[in-house]
Amino acid sequence: MKPIQVGLLGAGVVGTGTFVVLQRNQEEIRRRAGREIRISHIADLDTERASALAAGAAEVTADARSVIARPEIDVVVELIGGTGVARSLVLEAIAAGKHVVTANKALLAIHGTEIFAAAREKGVVVAFEAAVAGGIPIIKALREGLTANRIEWIAGIINGTTNFILSEMRARGIDFAQALAEAQRLGYAEADPSFDIEGIDAAHKATLVSAIAFGVPVQFAKAYVEGITQLQSADIAYAEQLGYRIKLLAITKRRDAIEGRSAGAIELRVHPTLVPAKRLIANVEGAMNAVLVQGDAVGTTLYYGKGAGAEPTASAVIADLVDLARLATADPDHRVPHLAFQPAAMQDLSVLPIDEVVTSFYLRLQVADVAGVLARLTGILAEHGISIDAMLQRPAEIGAHEGAARTDVIILTHDTVEGRMTKAMAAMQALPTVLARIVRIRKEDLG
Ligand code: HSE
């Protein structure tokens, strides 16, 4: 059978990995796919780099559009990244009737509705296993292995850079800036690491996962996103004393009956989170990724692996190419739809505002060590209907605040609605005995 012909746009880290792995495992991949998958054309502005990679086995050009326009190309692999030129090229490839494989989470999280609609119109597939958690086949797990389940929630460490930084902060007791510098020195973080450390990269990925899990449109703009830049090593240490680790979790959850919302809703949020130290996911260290999925039939499942890097990401890109090779020989009317749900079955569930999300909380309050402070704090929590789970108070130190001793009070709460906590925090913050901005970190038991 004739090979599937692939046009590769972008010969950077992942493009190189894809080309190398396809060549190295060519025979095995051919047997699995039922036909050869051949990268016949590579487009990259750096033609010297692309030519060195192709080594005569593929045609090289700086003009991506000329690759898309070639009639013999069946699949376009977009590994350029970003939401500018990549968006135009993906839409052009779809318009030319080509299937698309991409690792571009930002593109799909922001322009997914437009791109999937265009693909549906043309009857082509846009596959994106590599866009979420690199080498972990989480998209296929959700669409295929777990397809019998009603997904209840997903919680994941899906940004390796921030997990590396948090691991270093905890293990070495260093602060955020030092850990970030270390991540940059080792090549984990970009020179401009803002997408990673502000939680945006994880939110792009969570947006895609929530669309697949719950059959809702991609709606990145409605995600609640909080990164790790404000996280202090003191809070990591206090959390540890209480039996927790702090992880940057991406969480999406189904919420059924909620007052005032007839159709239910979903949660879509990324923020630092206290996780019981005994949970497997709390022990995922360094740049590794892990995703927990709770399905009604299967229970809790955990997927762990490398979320970035040349060959782990190539592994996911090639898995999509193999799927496409199989589909090309199957009935085109029964292609797996883009977001795992047929368009008519998509639901219009709203994304809950963060004020309506229910979690428990870690609070750290720096207070003057005078009589009645604790009683006032616990009184405010009680007035707002918030129940305390645990407390920790450090021995007082003499501070600069008018000569009074100051101390850290750590409070863990039971579950409460975020909006209620926000009001209670405002009341506590207004007390003259609360000496610094109150630190609030959400907590999930993930049981
Ligand atoms: N910057 C990402 C991370 C890698 O640190 O996980 C690819 O998504």
XYZ file of C-alpha atoms and ligand atoms in Angstrom:
455
model
C 0.000 0.000 0.000
C 1.151 3.525 -0.791
C 2.867 5.318 2.131
C 1.100 8.077 4.052
C 2.976 11.227 3.002
C 3.628 13.768 5.687
C 4.659 17.410 5.431
C 6.492 18.530 8.561
C 6.241 22.229 9.424
C 8.971 23.104 11.934
C 12.242 21.242 12.428
C 12.926 22.353 15.995
C 13.203 20.098 19.038
C 9.951 18.160 18.550
C 10.163 18.177 14.739
C 13.628 16.675 14.952
C 12.452 14.081 17.483
C 9.548 13.120 15.245
C 11.759 12.659 12.184
C 14.368 10.677 14.120
C 11.911 8.328 15.879
C 9.950 7.714 12.665
C 13.172 6.702 10.921
C 14.532 4.650 13.802
C 11.321 2.648 14.359
C 10.196 2.748 10.747
C 9.635 -0.978 10.328
C 7.741 -1.454 13.583
C 5.584 1.621 12.947
C 4.808 0.364 9.412
C 3.618 -2.952 10.793
C 1.438 -1.259 13.384
C -0.031 1.343 11.030
C -0.538 -1.098 8.181
C 1.462 1.132 5.836
C 4.578 3.257 5.803
C 4.471 6.764 7.256
C 6.961 8.925 5.415
C 7.939 12.547 6.082
C 8.536 13.549 2.501
C 8.758 17.343 2.947
C 10.117 19.555 5.726
C 9.518 23.302 5.970
C 11.649 25.432 8.275
C 12.965 28.975 7.952
C 16.347 27.564 8.955
C 16.820 25.399 5.863
C 20.345 24.476 6.867
C 19.113 22.894 10.091
C 16.255 21.148 8.224
C 18.602 19.838 5.516
C 20.964 18.423 8.122
C 18.002 16.590 9.656
C 16.542 15.343 6.368
C 19.930 14.133 5.114
C 18.460 13.696 1.647
C 15.489 11.617 2.832
C 12.998 14.513 2.527
C 12.696 17.670 0.450
C 13.459 20.851 2.390
C 12.033 24.330 1.905
C 11.592 27.580 3.825
C 8.078 27.928 2.390
C 5.520 26.070 4.528
C 2.676 27.022 2.163
C 4.328 25.204 -0.721
C 4.341 22.001 1.360
C 0.652 22.386 2.246
C -0.196 22.963 -1.427
C 1.403 19.708 -2.630
C -1.314 17.275 -3.715
C 0.656 14.196 -2.607
C 0.787 15.351 1.055
C -1.856 13.539 3.162
C -1.039 14.951 6.581
C 0.477 18.243 7.745
C 2.324 18.114 11.071
C 2.431 21.581 12.646
C 5.286 21.939 15.128
C 5.924 25.663 14.795
C 4.040 26.730 17.919
C 2.334 30.006 18.853
C -0.984 31.375 17.673
C 0.108 33.558 14.756
C 1.519 31.924 11.651
C 0.664 28.471 13.035
C -3.051 29.350 13.009
C -2.964 30.490 9.360
C -1.015 27.413 8.280
C -3.293 24.981 10.109
C -6.400 26.626 8.602
C -4.772 26.549 5.153
C -3.914 22.882 5.544
C -7.505 22.104 6.529
C -8.830 24.163 3.608
C -6.551 22.129 1.307
C -8.197 18.948 2.659
C -5.183 17.753 4.669
C -5.363 16.082 8.052
C -3.425 17.975 10.703
C -1.357 16.736 13.634
C -0.216 19.391 16.082
C 1.442 19.761 19.487
C 0.177 23.337 19.760
C -1.932 23.642 22.926
C -2.104 27.448 22.860
C -3.463 27.401 19.312
C -6.200 24.865 20.066
C -7.118 26.253 23.500
C -7.643 29.720 22.015
C -8.730 29.031 18.410
C -9.998 25.455 18.787
C -13.633 26.276 18.071
C -12.713 27.871 14.731
C -10.194 25.168 13.817
C -12.389 22.167 14.694
C -15.353 23.723 12.858
C -13.216 24.200 9.737
C -11.965 20.613 10.009
C -15.508 19.249 10.367
C -16.557 21.207 7.319
C -13.750 19.677 5.243
C -14.048 16.175 6.761
C -10.463 16.123 8.007
C -8.985 15.272 11.390
C -7.060 17.607 13.686
C -5.171 15.368 16.113
C -3.381 16.762 19.150
C -2.183 14.041 21.510
C 1.177 15.832 21.811
C -0.477 19.064 22.969
C -1.266 17.733 26.456
C 1.304 16.186 28.794
C 3.801 15.372 26.008
C 4.469 11.647 25.927
C 1.579 10.648 28.231
C -1.263 9.385 26.001
C -3.934 11.142 28.042
C -6.088 12.181 25.085
C -6.272 8.599 23.872
C -6.912 7.375 27.413
C -9.927 9.692 27.667
C -11.286 9.117 24.167
C -10.661 5.411 23.944
C -9.685 3.506 27.091
C -12.051 5.424 29.385
C -14.819 6.025 26.877
C -17.311 3.946 28.896
C -17.014 6.306 31.837
C -18.752 9.398 32.981
C -15.691 11.444 33.854
C -16.114 13.091 37.263
C -12.870 15.050 37.510
C -9.331 15.326 36.230
C -6.425 16.765 38.197
C -2.967 16.943 36.719
C 0.572 18.170 36.987
C 0.806 19.158 33.337
C 3.618 21.667 33.376
C 7.050 20.207 33.995
C 8.843 23.524 34.463
C 6.722 24.565 37.429
C 6.832 21.081 38.939
C 10.623 21.197 38.738
C 10.645 24.611 40.458
C 8.287 23.463 43.241
C 10.309 20.270 43.748
C 13.518 22.287 44.111
C 11.898 24.778 46.486
C 10.741 21.948 48.744
C 13.796 19.709 48.590
C 16.387 22.465 48.987
C 14.396 25.056 50.928
C 15.225 27.688 48.290
C 12.943 30.502 47.175
C 11.078 30.834 43.897
C 13.644 33.108 42.174
C 16.539 30.741 42.947
C 14.586 27.694 41.758
C 13.560 29.473 38.549
C 17.196 30.401 37.854
C 18.131 26.745 38.344
C 15.356 25.631 35.946
C 16.648 28.101 33.357
C 20.247 26.971 33.842
C 19.227 23.361 33.216
C 17.153 24.292 30.171
C 13.751 23.400 31.683
C 12.436 26.953 31.570
C 12.453 29.299 28.598
C 14.330 32.613 28.711
C 10.813 34.098 29.003
C 9.175 31.550 31.277
C 5.959 33.503 31.871
C 3.570 31.002 30.175
C 4.878 28.271 32.469
C 5.187 30.099 35.800
C 1.953 32.070 35.421
C 0.019 28.827 34.865
C -1.034 29.715 31.308
C 0.569 26.687 29.642
C -1.159 24.354 32.110
C -4.469 26.168 31.561
C -4.182 25.720 27.775
C -3.765 21.984 28.305
C -6.533 21.792 30.931
C -8.897 23.554 28.521
C -8.375 20.806 25.929
C -8.728 18.023 28.473
C -11.966 19.477 29.864
C -13.464 19.727 26.366
C -12.683 16.064 25.746
C -13.808 14.859 29.164
C -17.102 16.729 29.339
C -18.040 17.344 25.712
C -17.979 21.125 26.030
C -16.442 23.729 23.699
C -12.848 24.828 24.321
C -13.114 27.896 26.558
C -9.688 28.975 27.768
C -10.877 32.536 28.416
C -13.122 31.268 31.242
C -10.416 29.312 33.066
C -9.257 30.530 36.480
C -5.471 30.769 36.281
C -3.012 31.388 39.103
C 0.689 30.554 38.734
C 3.450 29.946 41.257
C 5.264 33.293 41.220
C 3.813 34.388 44.581
C 4.478 31.086 46.331
C 6.854 31.351 49.291
C 9.097 28.596 50.567
C 7.675 29.165 54.094
C 4.285 27.902 52.883
C 5.855 24.831 51.309
C 7.537 24.084 54.668
C 4.367 24.674 56.729
C 2.339 22.503 54.345
C 4.893 19.744 54.799
C 4.600 19.940 58.603
C 0.855 19.441 58.187
C 1.312 16.425 55.886
C 0.842 18.121 52.498
C 2.836 18.995 49.379
C 2.112 22.006 47.180
C 1.682 21.264 43.478
C 0.533 23.422 40.568
C -2.580 21.451 39.658
C -4.798 21.839 36.625
C -8.264 20.747 37.691
C -11.449 20.266 35.745
C -14.488 18.872 37.453
C -18.127 18.161 36.712
C -20.607 19.932 38.990
C -24.172 18.742 38.733
C -26.917 20.340 40.732
C -25.900 23.848 41.689
C -28.376 26.362 42.989
C -29.424 28.767 40.268
C -27.871 26.727 37.453
C -30.259 24.261 35.865
C -27.765 22.570 33.531
C -24.934 22.096 36.000
C -21.485 23.408 35.196
C -17.833 22.535 35.100
C -14.844 23.813 36.994
C -11.726 24.736 35.032
C -8.873 26.037 37.134
C -5.103 26.073 37.561
C -3.552 27.108 40.877
C -1.062 26.008 43.536
C -2.785 23.287 45.561
C -2.114 21.460 48.829
C -2.245 17.701 48.195
C -1.916 15.062 50.953
C 1.743 13.952 50.899
C 0.708 10.287 50.868
C -0.962 10.576 47.426
C 1.084 9.282 44.492
C 0.629 12.531 42.612
C 2.138 14.482 45.530
C 5.338 12.496 44.958
C 5.698 13.337 41.276
C 8.940 15.288 41.311
C 11.145 17.230 38.936
C 9.921 17.955 35.422
C 7.654 14.891 35.275
C 3.937 15.131 34.514
C 1.072 13.106 35.979
C -2.672 13.143 35.411
C -5.354 11.677 37.666
C -8.687 10.829 36.069
C -11.751 9.842 38.081
C -14.347 7.922 36.074
C -17.606 6.569 37.494
C -16.905 2.998 36.371
C -13.126 2.726 36.533
C -12.547 4.773 39.699
C -9.302 6.706 39.958
C -6.575 6.159 37.365
C -3.155 7.815 37.201
C -0.986 8.468 34.143
C 2.646 9.426 34.626
C 5.497 10.314 32.279
C 7.552 12.963 30.541
C 5.503 15.969 29.551
C 8.050 17.559 27.256
C 11.217 16.881 25.291
C 12.026 15.782 21.764
C 11.270 12.068 21.786
C 8.498 11.909 24.426
C 6.542 14.509 22.447
C 7.453 12.795 19.160
C 5.998 9.598 20.607
C 2.611 11.353 20.842
C 2.893 13.001 17.401
C 3.626 9.651 15.774
C 0.791 7.940 17.640
C -1.546 10.432 15.939
C 0.087 9.726 12.573
C -0.480 5.997 13.069
C -4.143 6.670 13.919
C -4.470 8.695 10.728
C -2.846 5.960 8.679
C -5.395 3.490 10.058
C -8.269 5.911 9.467
C -7.169 6.490 5.897
C -7.907 2.855 5.202
C -11.189 2.820 7.174
C -14.651 4.232 6.556
C -14.320 8.052 6.441
C -17.856 8.516 7.833
C -16.840 6.935 11.099
C -13.796 8.979 11.959
C -13.262 9.695 15.622
C -14.573 13.228 16.121
C -12.106 15.907 17.224
C -13.148 16.302 20.809
C -14.391 12.716 21.224
C -18.027 13.825 21.109
C -20.128 14.055 17.951
C -20.931 17.764 17.288
C -24.642 17.269 17.973
C -23.797 15.816 21.379
C -21.733 18.775 22.587
C -23.088 20.321 25.778
C -23.188 23.974 26.604
C -22.170 23.633 30.262
C -20.922 26.890 31.702
C -17.570 27.207 33.445
C -18.114 28.108 37.100
C -16.691 31.437 38.263
C -13.997 30.786 40.866
C -16.256 32.299 43.592
C -18.611 29.320 43.208
C -15.900 26.649 43.360
C -15.802 24.519 46.519
C -12.419 23.541 48.005
C -10.737 23.522 51.365
C -8.047 26.064 52.145
C -4.637 26.641 53.692
C -4.325 30.110 55.209
C -1.192 31.675 56.638
C -1.686 34.769 58.744
C 1.128 36.774 60.237
C -0.367 38.177 63.425
C 0.629 40.189 66.479
C 0.991 37.785 69.388
C -1.547 39.428 71.692
C -4.501 38.104 73.664
C -7.652 37.396 71.684
C -6.120 37.254 68.176
C -6.899 33.605 67.571
C -10.387 33.971 69.001
C -11.081 36.865 66.603
C -9.799 34.917 63.579
C -11.724 31.747 64.366
C -14.756 33.913 65.167
C -14.677 35.466 61.694
C -14.387 32.039 60.077
C -17.328 30.802 62.160
C -19.407 33.869 61.232
C -18.879 32.945 57.568
C -19.825 29.309 58.170
C -16.263 28.068 57.571
C -15.154 25.107 59.639
C -11.513 24.650 60.739
C -9.796 21.325 60.084
C -6.350 21.943 61.654
C -4.226 24.769 63.029
C -0.529 25.353 63.556
C 1.081 28.209 65.429
C 4.760 28.927 65.455
C 6.449 30.270 68.613
C 6.395 34.056 68.490
C 9.351 36.144 67.364
C 9.906 39.759 68.364
C 9.060 41.648 65.188
C 9.321 45.172 63.910
C 5.628 45.853 64.478
C 5.652 48.416 67.266
C 7.806 46.119 69.352
C 5.055 43.464 69.595
C 5.868 39.809 69.127
C 4.583 38.401 65.856
C 3.805 34.870 64.838
C 2.556 32.820 61.910
C -0.798 31.110 62.321
C -1.604 28.396 59.784
C -5.230 27.318 59.394
C -6.528 24.423 57.314
C -10.263 24.585 56.657
C -12.878 22.085 55.616
C -14.586 22.538 52.247
C -16.256 25.865 51.634
C -17.345 28.014 48.726
C -14.526 30.274 47.539
C -16.663 33.443 47.595
C -17.371 32.921 51.287
C -13.670 32.496 52.005
C -12.873 35.669 50.064
C -15.275 37.621 52.299
C -13.887 36.061 55.485
C -10.348 36.868 54.357
C -11.285 40.509 53.756
C -12.665 40.715 57.314
C -9.534 39.095 58.776
C -7.220 41.253 56.673
C -8.871 44.382 58.105
C -7.913 43.452 61.688
C -5.061 45.636 63.008
C -3.492 42.507 64.492
C -3.084 40.890 61.048
C 0.300 42.232 59.991
C 0.796 41.058 56.395
C -1.157 39.980 53.340
C -2.898 36.703 54.163
C -1.599 33.761 52.111
C -4.349 31.526 50.718
C -3.656 28.233 48.931
C -6.404 25.851 47.859
C -6.331 22.246 49.060
C -7.629 19.090 47.333
C -7.739 15.630 48.874
C -7.968 13.850 45.477
C -9.295 10.712 47.140
N 6.722 24.220 28.904
C 6.079 22.959 29.045
C 6.366 22.376 30.418
C 6.518 21.954 28.019
O 7.198 22.894 31.157
O 5.763 21.371 30.755
C 5.631 21.651 26.901
O 4.297 21.857 27.094
